[in-house]
CSV table of C-alpha atoms in Angstrom, one decimal:
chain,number,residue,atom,x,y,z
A,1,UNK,CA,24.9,27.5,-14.8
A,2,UNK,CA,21.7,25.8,-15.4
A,3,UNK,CA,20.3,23.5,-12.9
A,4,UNK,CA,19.2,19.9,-14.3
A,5,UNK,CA,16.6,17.5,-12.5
A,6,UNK,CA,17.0,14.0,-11.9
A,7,UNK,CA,14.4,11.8,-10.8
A,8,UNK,CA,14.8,8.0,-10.3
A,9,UNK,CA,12.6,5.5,-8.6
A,10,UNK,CA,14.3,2.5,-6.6
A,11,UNK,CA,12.0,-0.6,-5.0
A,12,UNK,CA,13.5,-1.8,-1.5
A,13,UNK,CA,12.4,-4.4,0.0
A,14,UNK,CA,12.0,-2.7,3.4
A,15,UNK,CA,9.3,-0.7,5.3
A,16,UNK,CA,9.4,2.9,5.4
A,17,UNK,CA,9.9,2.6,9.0
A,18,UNK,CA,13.0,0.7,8.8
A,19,UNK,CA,14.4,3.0,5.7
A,20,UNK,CA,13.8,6.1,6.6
A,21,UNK,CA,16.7,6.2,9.2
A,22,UNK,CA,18.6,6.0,6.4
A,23,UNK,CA,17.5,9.0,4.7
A,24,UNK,CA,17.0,11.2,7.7
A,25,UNK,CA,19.7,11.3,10.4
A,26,UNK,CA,23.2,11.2,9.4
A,27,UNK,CA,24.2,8.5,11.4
A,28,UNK,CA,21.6,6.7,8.3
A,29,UNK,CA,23.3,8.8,5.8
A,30,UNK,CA,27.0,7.7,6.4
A,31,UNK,CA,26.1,4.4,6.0
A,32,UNK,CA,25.6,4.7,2.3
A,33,UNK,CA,25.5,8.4,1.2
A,34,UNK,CA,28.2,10.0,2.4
A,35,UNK,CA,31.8,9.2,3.8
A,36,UNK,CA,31.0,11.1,6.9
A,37,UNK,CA,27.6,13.3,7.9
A,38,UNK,CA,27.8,15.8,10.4
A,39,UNK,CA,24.6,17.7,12.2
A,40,UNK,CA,25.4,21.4,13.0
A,41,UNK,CA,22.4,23.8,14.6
A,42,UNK,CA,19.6,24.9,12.7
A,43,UNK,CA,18.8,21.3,10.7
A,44,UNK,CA,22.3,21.6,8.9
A,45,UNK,CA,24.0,19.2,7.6
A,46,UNK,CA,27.5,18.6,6.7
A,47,UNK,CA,28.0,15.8,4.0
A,48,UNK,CA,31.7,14.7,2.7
A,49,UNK,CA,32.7,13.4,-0.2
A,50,UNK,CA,36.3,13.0,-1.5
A,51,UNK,CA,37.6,14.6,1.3
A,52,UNK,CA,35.4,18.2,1.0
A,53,UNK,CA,32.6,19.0,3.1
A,54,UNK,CA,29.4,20.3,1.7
A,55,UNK,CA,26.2,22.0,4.2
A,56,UNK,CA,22.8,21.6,3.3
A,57,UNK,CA,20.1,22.7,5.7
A,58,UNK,CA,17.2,20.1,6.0
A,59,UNK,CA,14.3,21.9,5.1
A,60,UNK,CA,11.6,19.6,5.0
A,61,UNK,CA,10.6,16.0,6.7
A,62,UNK,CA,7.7,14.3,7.0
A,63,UNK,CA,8.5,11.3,9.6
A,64,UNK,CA,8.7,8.1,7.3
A,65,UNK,CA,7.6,10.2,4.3
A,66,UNK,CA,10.1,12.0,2.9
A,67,UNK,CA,13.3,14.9,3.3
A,68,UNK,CA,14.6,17.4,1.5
A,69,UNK,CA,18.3,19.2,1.7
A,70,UNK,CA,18.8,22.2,0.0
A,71,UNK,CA,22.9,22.8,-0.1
A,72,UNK,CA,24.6,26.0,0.6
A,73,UNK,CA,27.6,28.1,-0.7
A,74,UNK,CA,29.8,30.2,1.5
A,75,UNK,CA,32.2,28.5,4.2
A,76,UNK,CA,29.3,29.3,6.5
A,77,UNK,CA,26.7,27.9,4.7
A,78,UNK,CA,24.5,30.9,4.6
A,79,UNK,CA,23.6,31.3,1.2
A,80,UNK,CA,21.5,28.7,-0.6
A,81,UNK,CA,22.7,27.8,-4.1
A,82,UNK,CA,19.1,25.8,-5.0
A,83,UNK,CA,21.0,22.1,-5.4
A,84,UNK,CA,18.9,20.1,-3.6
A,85,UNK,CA,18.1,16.1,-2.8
A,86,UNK,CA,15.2,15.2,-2.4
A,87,UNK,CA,14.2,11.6,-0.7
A,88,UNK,CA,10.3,10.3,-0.9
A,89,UNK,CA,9.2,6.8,0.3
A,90,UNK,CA,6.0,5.4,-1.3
A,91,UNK,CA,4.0,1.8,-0.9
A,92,UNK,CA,2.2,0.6,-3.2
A,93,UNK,CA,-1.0,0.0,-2.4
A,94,UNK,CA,-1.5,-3.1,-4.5
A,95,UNK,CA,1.6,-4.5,-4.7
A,96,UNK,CA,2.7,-3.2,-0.8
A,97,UNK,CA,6.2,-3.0,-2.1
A,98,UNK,CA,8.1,0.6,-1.1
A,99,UNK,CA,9.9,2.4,-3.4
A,100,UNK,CA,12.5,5.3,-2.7
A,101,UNK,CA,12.2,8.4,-4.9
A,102,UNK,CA,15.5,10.4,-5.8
A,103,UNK,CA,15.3,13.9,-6.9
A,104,UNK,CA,18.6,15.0,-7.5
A,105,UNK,CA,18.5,18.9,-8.7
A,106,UNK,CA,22.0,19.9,-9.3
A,107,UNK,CA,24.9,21.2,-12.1
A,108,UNK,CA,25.2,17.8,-13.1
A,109,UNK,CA,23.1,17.1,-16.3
A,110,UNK,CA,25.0,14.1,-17.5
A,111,UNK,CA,22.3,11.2,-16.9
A,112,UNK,CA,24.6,8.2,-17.7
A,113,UNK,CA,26.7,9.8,-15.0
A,114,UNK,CA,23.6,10.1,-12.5
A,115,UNK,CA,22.2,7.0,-12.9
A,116,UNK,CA,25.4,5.7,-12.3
A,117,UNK,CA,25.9,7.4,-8.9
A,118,UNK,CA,22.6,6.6,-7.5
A,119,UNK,CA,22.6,3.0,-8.8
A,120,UNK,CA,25.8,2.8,-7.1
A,121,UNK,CA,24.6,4.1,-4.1
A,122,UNK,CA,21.2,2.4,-4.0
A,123,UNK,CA,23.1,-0.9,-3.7
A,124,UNK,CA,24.5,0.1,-0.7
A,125,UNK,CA,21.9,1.3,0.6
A,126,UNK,CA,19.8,-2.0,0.1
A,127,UNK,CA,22.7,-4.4,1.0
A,128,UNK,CA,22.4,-2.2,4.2
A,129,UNK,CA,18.9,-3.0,4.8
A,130,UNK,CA,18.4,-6.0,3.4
A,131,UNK,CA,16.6,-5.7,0.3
């Protein structure tokens, strides 16, 4: 199946130091992202969603920059399948606002659908921290 890319963009009114929790460590991640986030060895993660867990390793962070998760088939995780979300925070420079890039690259290619989700997860997220 082919893989679609969605990228949105999402102005918080909090600094990077105080978001990225929320994108990096999965105590931050169950607050908004996830029912329940789990960390197993070797910078995996295990997210759940409607009752079914799904393992991504975390294969990139940059400390209040930005993380990647690549997820994995198999029960044991050990195959990548090339879905991945991506999380960036950016300030502007002239406005000194931060904005939180998605990069969702995944089966889904409906974009109503996916700007839906993240929308709805965004809020969360920004009642969370206060934006």
């Amino acid at each position: 199946m082919e893989k679609f890319k969605f990228i949105a963009e999402y102005e918080l009114r909090a600094s990077p130091k105080v978001l990225f929790p929320y994108i990096s460590t999965a105590s931050g991640l169950s607050q908004w992202f996830a029912s329940r986030v789990n960390v197993m060895p070797n910078h995996v993660y295990d997210f759940y969603w409607d009752n079914e867990s799904h393992l991504a390793r975390q294969v990139s962070i940059r400390q209040n920059k930005s993380v990647r998760f690549e997820f994995m088939n198999g029960s044991d995780g050990s195959h990548p399948d090339s879905n991945y979300i991506d999380f960036r925070v950016d300030v502007s420079e002239l406005t000194q606002s931060t904005f939180l890039r998605v990069t969702d690259y995944s089966n889904n290619s409906d974009t109503d659908d996916l700007k839906s989700l993240w929308n709805g997860l965004i809020e969360k997220l920004k009642e969370i921290v206060g934006s």
